[in-house]
Coordinates of C-alpha atoms in Angstrom, one line a residue:
X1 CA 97.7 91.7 113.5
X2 CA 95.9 88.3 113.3
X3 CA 92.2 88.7 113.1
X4 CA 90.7 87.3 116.6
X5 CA 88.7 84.0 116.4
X6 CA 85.2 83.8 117.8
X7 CA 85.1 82.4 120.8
X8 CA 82.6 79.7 122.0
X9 CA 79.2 80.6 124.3
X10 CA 81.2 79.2 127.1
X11 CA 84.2 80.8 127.0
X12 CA 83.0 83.8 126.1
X13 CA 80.8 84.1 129.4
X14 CA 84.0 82.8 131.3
X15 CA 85.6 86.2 129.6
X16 CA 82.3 88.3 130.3
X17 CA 82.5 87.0 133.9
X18 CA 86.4 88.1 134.2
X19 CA 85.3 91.6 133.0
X20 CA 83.4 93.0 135.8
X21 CA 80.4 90.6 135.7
X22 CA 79.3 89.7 139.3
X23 CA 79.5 86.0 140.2
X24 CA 77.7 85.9 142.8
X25 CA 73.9 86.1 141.5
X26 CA 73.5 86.8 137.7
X27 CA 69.9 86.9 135.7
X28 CA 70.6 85.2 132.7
X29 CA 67.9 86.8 130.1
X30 CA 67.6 84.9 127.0
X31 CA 67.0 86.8 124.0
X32 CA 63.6 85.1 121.4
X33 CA 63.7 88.2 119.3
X34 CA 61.5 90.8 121.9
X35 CA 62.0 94.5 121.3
X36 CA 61.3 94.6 124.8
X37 CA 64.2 92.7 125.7
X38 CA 67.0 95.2 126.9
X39 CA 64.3 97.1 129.0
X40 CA 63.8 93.9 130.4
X41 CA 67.9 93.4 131.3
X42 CA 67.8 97.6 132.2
X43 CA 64.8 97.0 134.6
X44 CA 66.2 93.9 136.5
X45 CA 70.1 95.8 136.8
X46 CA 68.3 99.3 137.9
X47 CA 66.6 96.9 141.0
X48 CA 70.1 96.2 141.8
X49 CA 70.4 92.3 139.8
X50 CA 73.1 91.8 137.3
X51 CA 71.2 91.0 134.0
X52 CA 73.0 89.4 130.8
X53 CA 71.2 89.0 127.7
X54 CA 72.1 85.8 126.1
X55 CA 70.9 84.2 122.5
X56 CA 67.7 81.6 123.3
X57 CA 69.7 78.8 122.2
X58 CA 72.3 79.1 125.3
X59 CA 72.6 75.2 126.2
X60 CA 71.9 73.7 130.1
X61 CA 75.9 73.8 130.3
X62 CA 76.6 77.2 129.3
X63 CA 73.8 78.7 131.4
X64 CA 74.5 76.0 134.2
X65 CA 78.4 77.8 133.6
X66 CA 77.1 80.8 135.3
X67 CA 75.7 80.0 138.4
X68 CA 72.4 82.0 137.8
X69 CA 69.9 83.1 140.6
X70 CA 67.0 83.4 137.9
X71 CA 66.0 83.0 134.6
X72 CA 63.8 85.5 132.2
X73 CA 62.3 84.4 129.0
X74 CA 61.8 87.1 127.2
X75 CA 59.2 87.5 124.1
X76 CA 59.3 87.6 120.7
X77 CA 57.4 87.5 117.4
X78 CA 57.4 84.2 116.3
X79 CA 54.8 81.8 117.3
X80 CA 55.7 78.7 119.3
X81 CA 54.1 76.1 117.3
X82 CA 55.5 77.2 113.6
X83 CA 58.4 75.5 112.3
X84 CA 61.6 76.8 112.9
X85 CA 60.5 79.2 116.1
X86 CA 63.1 80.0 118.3
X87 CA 63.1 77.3 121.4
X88 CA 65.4 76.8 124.1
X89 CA 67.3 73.8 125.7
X90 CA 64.4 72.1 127.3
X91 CA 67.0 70.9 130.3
X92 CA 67.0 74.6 132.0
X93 CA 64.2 73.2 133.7
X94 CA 66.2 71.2 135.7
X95 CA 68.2 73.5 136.8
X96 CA 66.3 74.1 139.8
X97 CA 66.3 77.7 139.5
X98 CA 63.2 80.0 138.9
X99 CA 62.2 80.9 135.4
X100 CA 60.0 83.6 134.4
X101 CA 58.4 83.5 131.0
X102 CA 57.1 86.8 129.5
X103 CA 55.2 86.5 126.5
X104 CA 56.2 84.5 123.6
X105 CA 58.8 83.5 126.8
X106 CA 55.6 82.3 128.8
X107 CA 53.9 80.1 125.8
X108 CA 57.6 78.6 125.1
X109 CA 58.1 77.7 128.9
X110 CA 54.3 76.3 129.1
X111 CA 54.6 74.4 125.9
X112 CA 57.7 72.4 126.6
X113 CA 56.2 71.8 130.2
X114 CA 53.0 70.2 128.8
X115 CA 50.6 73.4 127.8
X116 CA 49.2 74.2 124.2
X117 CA 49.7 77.0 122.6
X118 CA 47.2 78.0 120.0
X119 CA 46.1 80.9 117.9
X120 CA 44.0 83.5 120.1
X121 CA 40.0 84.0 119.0
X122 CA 41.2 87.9 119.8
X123 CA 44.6 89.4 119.5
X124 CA 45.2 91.7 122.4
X125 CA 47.5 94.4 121.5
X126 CA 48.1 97.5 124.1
X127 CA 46.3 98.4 127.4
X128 CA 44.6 95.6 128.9
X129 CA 42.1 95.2 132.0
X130 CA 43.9 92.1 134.6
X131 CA 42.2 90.5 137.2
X132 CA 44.2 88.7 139.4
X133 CA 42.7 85.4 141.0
X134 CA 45.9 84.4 142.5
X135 CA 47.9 86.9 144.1
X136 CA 50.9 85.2 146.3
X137 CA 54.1 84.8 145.0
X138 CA 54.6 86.6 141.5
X139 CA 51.6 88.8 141.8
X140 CA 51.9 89.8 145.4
X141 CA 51.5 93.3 146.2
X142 CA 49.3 94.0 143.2
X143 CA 45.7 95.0 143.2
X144 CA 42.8 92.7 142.3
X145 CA 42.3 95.3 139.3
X146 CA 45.2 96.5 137.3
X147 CA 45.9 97.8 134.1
X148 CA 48.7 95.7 131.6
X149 CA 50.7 95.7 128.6
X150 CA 49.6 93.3 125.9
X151 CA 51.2 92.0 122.6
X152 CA 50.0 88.4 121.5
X153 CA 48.1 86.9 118.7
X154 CA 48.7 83.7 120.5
X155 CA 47.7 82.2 123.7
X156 CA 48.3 79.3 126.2
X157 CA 45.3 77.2 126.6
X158 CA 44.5 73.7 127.7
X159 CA 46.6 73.7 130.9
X160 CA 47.6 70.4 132.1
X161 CA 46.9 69.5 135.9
X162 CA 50.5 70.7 137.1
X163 CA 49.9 74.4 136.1
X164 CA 47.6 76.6 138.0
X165 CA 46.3 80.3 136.4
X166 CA 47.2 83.5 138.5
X167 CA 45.2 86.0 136.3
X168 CA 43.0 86.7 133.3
X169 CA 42.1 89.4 131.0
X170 CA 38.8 89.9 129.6
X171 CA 40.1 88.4 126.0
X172 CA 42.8 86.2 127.7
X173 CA 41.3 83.4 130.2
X174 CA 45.0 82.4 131.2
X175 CA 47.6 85.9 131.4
X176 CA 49.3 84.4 134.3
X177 CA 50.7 80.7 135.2
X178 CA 52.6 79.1 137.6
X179 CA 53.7 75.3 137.7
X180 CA 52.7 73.6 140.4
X181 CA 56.3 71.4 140.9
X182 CA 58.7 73.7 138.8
X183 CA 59.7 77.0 139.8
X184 CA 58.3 78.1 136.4
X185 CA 56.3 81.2 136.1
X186 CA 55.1 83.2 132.9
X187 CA 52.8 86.1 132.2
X188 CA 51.4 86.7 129.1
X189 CA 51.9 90.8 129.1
X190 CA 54.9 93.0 129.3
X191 CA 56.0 93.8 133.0
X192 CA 59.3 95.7 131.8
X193 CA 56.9 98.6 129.9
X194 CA 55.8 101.9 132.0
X195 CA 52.5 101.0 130.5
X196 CA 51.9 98.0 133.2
X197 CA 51.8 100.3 135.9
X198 CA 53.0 97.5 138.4
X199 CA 55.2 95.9 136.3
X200 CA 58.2 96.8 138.1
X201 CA 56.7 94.9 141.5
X202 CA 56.0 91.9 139.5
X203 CA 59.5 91.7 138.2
X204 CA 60.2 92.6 141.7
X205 CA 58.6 89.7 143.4
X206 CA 60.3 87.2 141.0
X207 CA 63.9 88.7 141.6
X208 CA 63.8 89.2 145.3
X209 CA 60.7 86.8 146.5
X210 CA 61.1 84.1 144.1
X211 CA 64.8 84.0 143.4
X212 CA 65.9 85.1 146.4
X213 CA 68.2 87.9 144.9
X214 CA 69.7 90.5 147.0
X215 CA 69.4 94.3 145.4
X216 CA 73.7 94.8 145.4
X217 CA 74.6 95.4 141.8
X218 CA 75.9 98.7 142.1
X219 CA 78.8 100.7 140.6
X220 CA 81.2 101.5 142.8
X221 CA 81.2 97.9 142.9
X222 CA 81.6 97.4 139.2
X223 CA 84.2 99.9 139.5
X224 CA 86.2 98.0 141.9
X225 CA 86.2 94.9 140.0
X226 CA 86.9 96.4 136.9
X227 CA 89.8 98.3 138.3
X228 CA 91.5 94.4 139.1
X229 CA 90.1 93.4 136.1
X230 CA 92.1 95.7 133.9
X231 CA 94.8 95.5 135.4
X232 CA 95.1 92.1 134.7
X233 CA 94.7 92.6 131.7
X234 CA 96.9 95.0 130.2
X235 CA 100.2 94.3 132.7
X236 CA 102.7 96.8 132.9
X237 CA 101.7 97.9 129.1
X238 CA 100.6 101.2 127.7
X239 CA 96.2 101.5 126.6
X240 CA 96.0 104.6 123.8
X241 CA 92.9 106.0 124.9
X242 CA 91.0 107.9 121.5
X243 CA 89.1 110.7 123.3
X244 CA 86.4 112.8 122.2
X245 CA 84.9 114.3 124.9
X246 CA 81.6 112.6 125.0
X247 CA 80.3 110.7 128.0
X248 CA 81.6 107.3 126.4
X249 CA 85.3 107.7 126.0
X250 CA 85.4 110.4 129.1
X251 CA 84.3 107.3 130.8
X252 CA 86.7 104.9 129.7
X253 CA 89.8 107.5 130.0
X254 CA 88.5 107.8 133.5
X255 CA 88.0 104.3 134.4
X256 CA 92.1 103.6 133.0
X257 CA 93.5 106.8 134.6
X258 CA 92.4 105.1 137.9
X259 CA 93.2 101.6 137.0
X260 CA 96.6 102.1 135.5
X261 CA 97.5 105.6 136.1
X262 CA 100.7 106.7 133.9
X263 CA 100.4 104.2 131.8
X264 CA 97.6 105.7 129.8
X265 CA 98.1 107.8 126.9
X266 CA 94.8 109.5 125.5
X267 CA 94.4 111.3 122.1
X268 CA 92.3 114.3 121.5
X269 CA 92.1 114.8 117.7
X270 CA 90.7 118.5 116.8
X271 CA 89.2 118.4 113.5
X272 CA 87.6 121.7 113.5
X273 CA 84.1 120.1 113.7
X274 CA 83.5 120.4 117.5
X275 CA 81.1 122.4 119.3
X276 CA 81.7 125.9 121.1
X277 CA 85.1 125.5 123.6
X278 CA 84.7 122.0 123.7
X279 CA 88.7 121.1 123.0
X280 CA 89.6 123.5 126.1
X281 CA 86.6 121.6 128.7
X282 CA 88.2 118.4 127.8
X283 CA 91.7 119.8 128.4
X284 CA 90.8 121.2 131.4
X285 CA 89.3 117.7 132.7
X286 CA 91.7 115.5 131.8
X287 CA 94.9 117.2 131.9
X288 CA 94.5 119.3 134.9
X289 CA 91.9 116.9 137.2
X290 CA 92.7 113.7 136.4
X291 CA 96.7 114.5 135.6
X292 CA 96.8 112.4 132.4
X293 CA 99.0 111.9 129.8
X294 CA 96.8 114.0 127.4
X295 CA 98.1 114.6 123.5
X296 CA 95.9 117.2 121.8
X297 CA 96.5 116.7 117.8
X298 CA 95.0 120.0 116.3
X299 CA 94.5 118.6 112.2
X300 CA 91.5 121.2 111.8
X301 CA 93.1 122.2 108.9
X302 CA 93.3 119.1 107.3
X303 CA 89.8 117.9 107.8
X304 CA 88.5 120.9 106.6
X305 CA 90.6 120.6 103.6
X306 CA 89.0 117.4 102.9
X307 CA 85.8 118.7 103.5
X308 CA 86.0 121.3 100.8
X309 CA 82.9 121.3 98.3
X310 CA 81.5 118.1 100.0
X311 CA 77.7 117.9 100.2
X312 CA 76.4 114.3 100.6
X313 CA 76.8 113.1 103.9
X314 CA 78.3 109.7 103.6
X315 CA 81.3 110.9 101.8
X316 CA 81.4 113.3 104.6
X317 CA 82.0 110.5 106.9
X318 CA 84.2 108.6 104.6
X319 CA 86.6 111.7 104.6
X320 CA 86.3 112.1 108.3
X321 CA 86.6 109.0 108.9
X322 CA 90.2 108.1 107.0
X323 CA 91.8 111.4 107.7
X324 CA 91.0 110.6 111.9
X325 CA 92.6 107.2 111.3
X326 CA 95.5 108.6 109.4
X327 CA 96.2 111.1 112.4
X328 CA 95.1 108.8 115.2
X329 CA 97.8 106.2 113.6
X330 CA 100.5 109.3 113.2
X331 CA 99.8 110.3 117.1
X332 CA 99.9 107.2 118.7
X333 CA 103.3 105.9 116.9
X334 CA 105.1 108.6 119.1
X335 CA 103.5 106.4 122.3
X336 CA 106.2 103.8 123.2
X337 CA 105.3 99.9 125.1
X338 CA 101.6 100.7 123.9
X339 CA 100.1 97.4 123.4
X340 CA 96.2 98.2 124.1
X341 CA 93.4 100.5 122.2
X342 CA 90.5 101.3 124.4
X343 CA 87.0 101.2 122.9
X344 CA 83.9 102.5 124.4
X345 CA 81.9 99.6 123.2
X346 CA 78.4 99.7 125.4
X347 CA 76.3 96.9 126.3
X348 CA 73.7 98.1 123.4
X349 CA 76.6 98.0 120.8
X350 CA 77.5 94.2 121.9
X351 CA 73.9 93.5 121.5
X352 CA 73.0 94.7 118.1
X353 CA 76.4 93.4 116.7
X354 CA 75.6 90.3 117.7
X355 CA 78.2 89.5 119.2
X356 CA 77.0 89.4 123.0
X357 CA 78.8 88.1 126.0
X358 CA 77.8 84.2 125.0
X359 CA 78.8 84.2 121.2
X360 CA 76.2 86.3 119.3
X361 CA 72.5 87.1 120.1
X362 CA 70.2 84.8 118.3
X363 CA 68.8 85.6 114.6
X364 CA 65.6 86.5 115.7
X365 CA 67.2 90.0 117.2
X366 CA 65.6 93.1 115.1
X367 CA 68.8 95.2 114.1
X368 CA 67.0 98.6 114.7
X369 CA 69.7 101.2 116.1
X370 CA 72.3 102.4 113.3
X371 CA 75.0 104.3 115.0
X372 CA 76.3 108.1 113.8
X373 CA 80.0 106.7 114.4
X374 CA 82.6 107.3 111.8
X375 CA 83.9 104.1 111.9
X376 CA 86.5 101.7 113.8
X377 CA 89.7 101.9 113.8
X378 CA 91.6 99.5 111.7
X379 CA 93.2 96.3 112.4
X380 CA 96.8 97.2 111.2
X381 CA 97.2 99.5 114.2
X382 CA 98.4 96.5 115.9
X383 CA 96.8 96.9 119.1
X384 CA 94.9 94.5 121.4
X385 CA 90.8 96.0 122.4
X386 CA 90.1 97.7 126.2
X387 CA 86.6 97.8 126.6
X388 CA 86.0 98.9 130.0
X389 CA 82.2 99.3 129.5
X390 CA 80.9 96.3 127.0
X391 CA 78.9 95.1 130.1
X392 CA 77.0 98.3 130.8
X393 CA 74.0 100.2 129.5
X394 CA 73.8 104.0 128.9
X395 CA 72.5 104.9 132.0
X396 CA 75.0 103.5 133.6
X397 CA 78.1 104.6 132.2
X398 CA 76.6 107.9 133.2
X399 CA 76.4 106.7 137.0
X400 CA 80.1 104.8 136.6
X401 CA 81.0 109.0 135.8
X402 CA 79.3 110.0 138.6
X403 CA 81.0 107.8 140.8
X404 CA 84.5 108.7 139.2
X405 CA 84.3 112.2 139.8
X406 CA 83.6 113.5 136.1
X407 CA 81.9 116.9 136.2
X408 CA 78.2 116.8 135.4
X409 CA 78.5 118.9 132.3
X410 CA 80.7 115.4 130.5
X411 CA 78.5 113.3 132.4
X412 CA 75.2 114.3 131.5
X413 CA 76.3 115.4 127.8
X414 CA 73.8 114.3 125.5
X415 CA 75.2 112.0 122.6
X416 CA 77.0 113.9 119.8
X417 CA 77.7 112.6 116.1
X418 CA 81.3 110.7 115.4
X419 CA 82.0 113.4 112.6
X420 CA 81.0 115.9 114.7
X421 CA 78.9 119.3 113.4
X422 CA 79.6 118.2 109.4
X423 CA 76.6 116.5 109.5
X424 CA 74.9 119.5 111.2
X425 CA 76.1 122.0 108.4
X426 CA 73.8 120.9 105.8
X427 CA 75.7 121.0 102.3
X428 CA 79.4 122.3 101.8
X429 CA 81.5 122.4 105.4
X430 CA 83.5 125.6 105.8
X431 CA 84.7 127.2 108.9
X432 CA 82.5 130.3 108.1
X433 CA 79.1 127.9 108.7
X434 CA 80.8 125.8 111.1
X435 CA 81.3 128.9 113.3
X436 CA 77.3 130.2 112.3
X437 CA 76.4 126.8 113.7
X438 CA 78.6 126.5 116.4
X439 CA 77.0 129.6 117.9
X440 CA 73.9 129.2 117.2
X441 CA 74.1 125.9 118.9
X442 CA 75.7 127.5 122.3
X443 CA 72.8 130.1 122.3
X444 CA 70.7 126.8 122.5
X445 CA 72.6 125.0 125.3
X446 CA 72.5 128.0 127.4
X447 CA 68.6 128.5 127.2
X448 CA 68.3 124.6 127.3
X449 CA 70.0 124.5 130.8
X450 CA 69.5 127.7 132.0
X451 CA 65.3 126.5 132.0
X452 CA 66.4 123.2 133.4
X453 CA 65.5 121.4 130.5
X454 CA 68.6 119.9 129.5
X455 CA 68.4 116.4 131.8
X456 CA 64.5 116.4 130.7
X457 CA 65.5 115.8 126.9
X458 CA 67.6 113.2 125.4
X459 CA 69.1 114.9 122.9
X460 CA 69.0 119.0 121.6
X461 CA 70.7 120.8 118.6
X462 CA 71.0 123.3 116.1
X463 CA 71.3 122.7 112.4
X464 CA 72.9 125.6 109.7
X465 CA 69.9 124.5 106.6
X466 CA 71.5 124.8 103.4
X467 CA 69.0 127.7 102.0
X468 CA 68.8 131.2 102.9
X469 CA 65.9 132.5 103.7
X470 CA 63.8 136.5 103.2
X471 CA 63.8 138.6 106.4
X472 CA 63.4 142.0 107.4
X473 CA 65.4 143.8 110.1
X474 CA 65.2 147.3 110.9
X475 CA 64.3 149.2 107.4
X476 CA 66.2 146.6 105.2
X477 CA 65.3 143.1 103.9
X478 CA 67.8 140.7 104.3
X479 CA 68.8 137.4 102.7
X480 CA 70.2 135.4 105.7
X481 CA 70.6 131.6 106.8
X482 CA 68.1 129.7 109.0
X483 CA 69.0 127.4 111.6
X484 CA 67.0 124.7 112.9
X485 CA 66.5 123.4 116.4
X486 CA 65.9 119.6 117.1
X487 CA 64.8 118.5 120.9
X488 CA 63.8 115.1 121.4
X489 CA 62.6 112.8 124.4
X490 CA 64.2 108.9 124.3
X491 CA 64.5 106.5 126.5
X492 CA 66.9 104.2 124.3
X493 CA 67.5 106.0 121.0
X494 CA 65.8 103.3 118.6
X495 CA 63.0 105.9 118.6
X496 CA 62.3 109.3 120.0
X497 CA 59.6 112.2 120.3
X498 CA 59.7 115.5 119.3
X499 CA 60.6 117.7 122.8
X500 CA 57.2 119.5 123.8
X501 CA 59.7 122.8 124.9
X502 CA 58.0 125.7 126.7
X503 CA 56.7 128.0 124.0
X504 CA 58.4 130.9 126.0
X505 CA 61.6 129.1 126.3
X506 CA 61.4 128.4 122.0
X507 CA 60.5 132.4 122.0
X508 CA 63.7 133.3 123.7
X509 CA 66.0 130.9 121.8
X510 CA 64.7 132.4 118.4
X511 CA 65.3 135.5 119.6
X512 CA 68.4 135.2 120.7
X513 CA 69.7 133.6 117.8
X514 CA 67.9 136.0 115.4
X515 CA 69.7 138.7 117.4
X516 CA 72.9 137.6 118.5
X517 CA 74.1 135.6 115.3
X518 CA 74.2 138.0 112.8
X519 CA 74.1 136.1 109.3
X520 CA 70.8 134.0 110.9
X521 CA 67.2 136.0 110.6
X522 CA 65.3 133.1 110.8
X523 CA 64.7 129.6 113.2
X524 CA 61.9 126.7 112.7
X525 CA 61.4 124.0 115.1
X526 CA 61.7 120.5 114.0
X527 CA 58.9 118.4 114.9
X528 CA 59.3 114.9 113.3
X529 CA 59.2 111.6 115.6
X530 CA 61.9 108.7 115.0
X531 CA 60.4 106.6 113.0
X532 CA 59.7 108.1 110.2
X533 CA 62.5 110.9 110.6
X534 CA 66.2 110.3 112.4
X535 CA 67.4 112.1 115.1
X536 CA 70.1 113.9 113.3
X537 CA 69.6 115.2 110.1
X538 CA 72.3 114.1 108.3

């Protein structure tokens, strides 16, 4: 197969557009380098806008391409006056649309209108005291006194007579601006953070006061546009579908099975590295409630096989990942007419690929997020890429499941490595410690959600250590394996605190273990934050 050329900014959004992307009233976000900036797309598309995140240097056309009801600067750590910081095409200002400037988005907007931008006399960085002195429009609705997110070493200053201040902090004599002429508007702190407490009616007041926007992005919507989209797209053909039973994938079989119906063929591979009955609860979803052409390729053996005597975790994903493609490739030979591979590429994957919906995010973007994945499938399969979910964020391919019908437990699963529980037996995989882990890790799960914890953490596990550890049980001293629990609380998976669990609830989990799996007689909690540690171990 011929490798695909990259498409131009403009034709790529004219793609994005096709793909489920309302046209009605999009918020173009464009991207100077913030680590803030896919809260800021997540909190415009959770008050019911359509956000897209777009490279700075998106020209008047390409932006002018999309019709947009808004536009967000967002910030960034350059400084405006250096050479070689990040700018934007000067001529968005004619657009006639509002423009909010957040940041390093505020002192670009302000300096190609007129204002200086200089060095502050003191760098404000974290909670800061705002006092409004303007409070229609932007800052409507918020009190006199408020509490704000800062992160500047630089500052507008010498306003020209077409700008007028909204607000000040006791370090920052101009946090807020409009323009007098231009529907420009910037703020100098970070509305999209919890840490502004009134952030959220800021961003609010620009979307629905400002730009007029109506709060309708929603995902049965989505849903119904994708559906037309797709089946545009892929014709009377037949989409291989590589299934794994996390929310992702159970997503995008679920999305196809309703689009196209028969004409999807999904894939389960078994490779003897999946949690406790998992193979039969995605059997029992797919096959029985959503009737679909379900092939379940048990190559435990195999994998395993390859497995043998392997310690260091990259060559455990270098076997995993060749033997899946070898049996993925053997499976979906046997599907005849199939033309498509669907791919649960997420927004956030797009994003830090750089390769988002208008030709690549901007150089300035920090790569922060490696993914756990095993790796894509090759090129030589021959097929042509479904992605039914490259617009959306995490939270809402969870509500897209929701509104398909997926049972909470898929839904709501929290994310679990691409090799599966080989890089949660620490050292040599057999099936001995695979099946020590795997019920271990059930033990977990149960207490987890039986205390109604499970929604309230991001991400729990159990991990087999690769030493054995002294007990004493009854009159005899035993020699046993110790498993580790890891609980963390995310918002976005770039970084991630250790899970304050109940002590009562860890109590009961180490018992249970201690008790109930025979060859473990001892547990310890992990409590490292990422950064410095991962989430996963291996």
């Amino acid at each position: 197969m011929a490798t695909p050329q990259a498409s131009s900014p403009a034709s790529a959004i004219k793609t994005g557009l096709a793909a489920g992307i309302p046209t009605d009233q999009v918020v173009p976000i464009l991207d100077f380098g913030s680590q803030y900036v896919q809260l800021i797309a997540r909190r415009v598309r959770e008050a019911g806008v359509f956000s897209l995140l777009l490279p700075a240097s998106t020209s008047y056309e390409e932006l002018a391409a999309l019709k947009p009801k808004g536009i967000i600067l967002s910030g960034g750590p350059a400084s405006v006056y250096e050479k070689g910081a990040p700018t934007c095409d000067k001529r968005l200002f004619d657009l006639g649309v509002p423009i909010l400037g957040i940041c390093y988005g505020m002192q670009i907007g302000s300096q190609l209108l007129g204002a200086q931008v200089r060095s502050a006399p003191a760098r404000e960085y974290g909670r800061a005291s705002l006092n409004i002195v303007d409070s229609k429009g932007l800052l409507a609705g918020v009190p006199e006194h408020t509490t704000v997110w800062m992160s500047h070493g630089d500052q507008v200053q010498d306003l020209p007579p077409d700008f007028k201040p909204l607000a000040a902090t006791p370090t920052c004599p101009i946090a807020a601006v409009r323009h007098v002429s231009r529907p420009f508007y910037g703020v100098q702190f970070h509305p999209e953070v919890t840490h502004t407490p009134h952030g959220i009616d800021i961003l609010s007041n620009f979307l629905f006061k400002i730009c007029g926007c109506a709060s309708s992005w929603r995902m049965s919507d989505f849903l119904e546009t994708q559906v037309k989209s797709l089946r545009a797209q892929i014709g009377n053909s037949r989409v291989v579908c590589g299934l794994s039973g996390g929310v992702d994938s159970s997503v995008v079989a679920a999305v196809l099975a309703k689009a196209i119906g028969p004409q999807l063929a999904c894939i389960f591979v078994d490779n003897g590295l999946l949690r406790k009955n998992e193979r039969t609860l995605v059997d029992s979803t797919f096959r029985d409630h959503f009737k679909i052409d379900l092939r379940v390729v048990d190559a435990s053996k195999e994998f395993l096989g390859d497995l043998a005597g392997i310690d260091d975790p990259q060559e455990k994903r270098k076997r995993i990942g060749k033997r899946f493609i070898d049996v993925f490739k053997q499976a979906s030979a046997d599907i005849p007419d199939a033309k498509f591979l669907a791919q649960g590429t997420l927004y956030p994957d797009v994003i830090e690929s750089g390769h988002a919906l208008c030709g690549g995010l901007s150089a300035t973007a920090a790569n922060i997020k490696l993914h756990h994945n095993v790796g894509g499938l090759p090129a030589e399969l021959g097929f042509e890429l479904v992605e039914p979910l490259r617009s959306l964020f995490k939270d809402e391919v969870r509500k897209l499941g929701e509104v398909l019908g997926l049972p909470d437990a898929m839904v709501w699963r929290h994310p679990f490595p691409g090799p599966g529980l080989a890089v949660r037996v620490l050292g040599p995989v057999s099936k001995e410690r695979l099946d020590i882990l795997r019920d271990a890790d059930e033990i977990l799960l149960e207490e987890i959600v039986a205390n109604n914890l499970y929604r309230s953490t991001a991400q729990v596990f159990a991990v087999l250590l690769p030493v054995k550890a002294v007990g004493v049980m009854g009159d005899g001293r035993t020699y046993d394996n110790v498993i580790a629990v890891r609980a963390v609380e995310s918002q976005d998976f770039m970084t991630a605190d250790w899970a304050r669990l109940p002590y009562d609830v860890l109590a009961t989990i180490s018992n249970r273990i201690i008790n109930e799996v025979r060859v473990v007689n001892r547990v310890v909690y992990d409590i490292s934050s990422k950064p410095p540690a991962t989430i996963e171990w291996e």
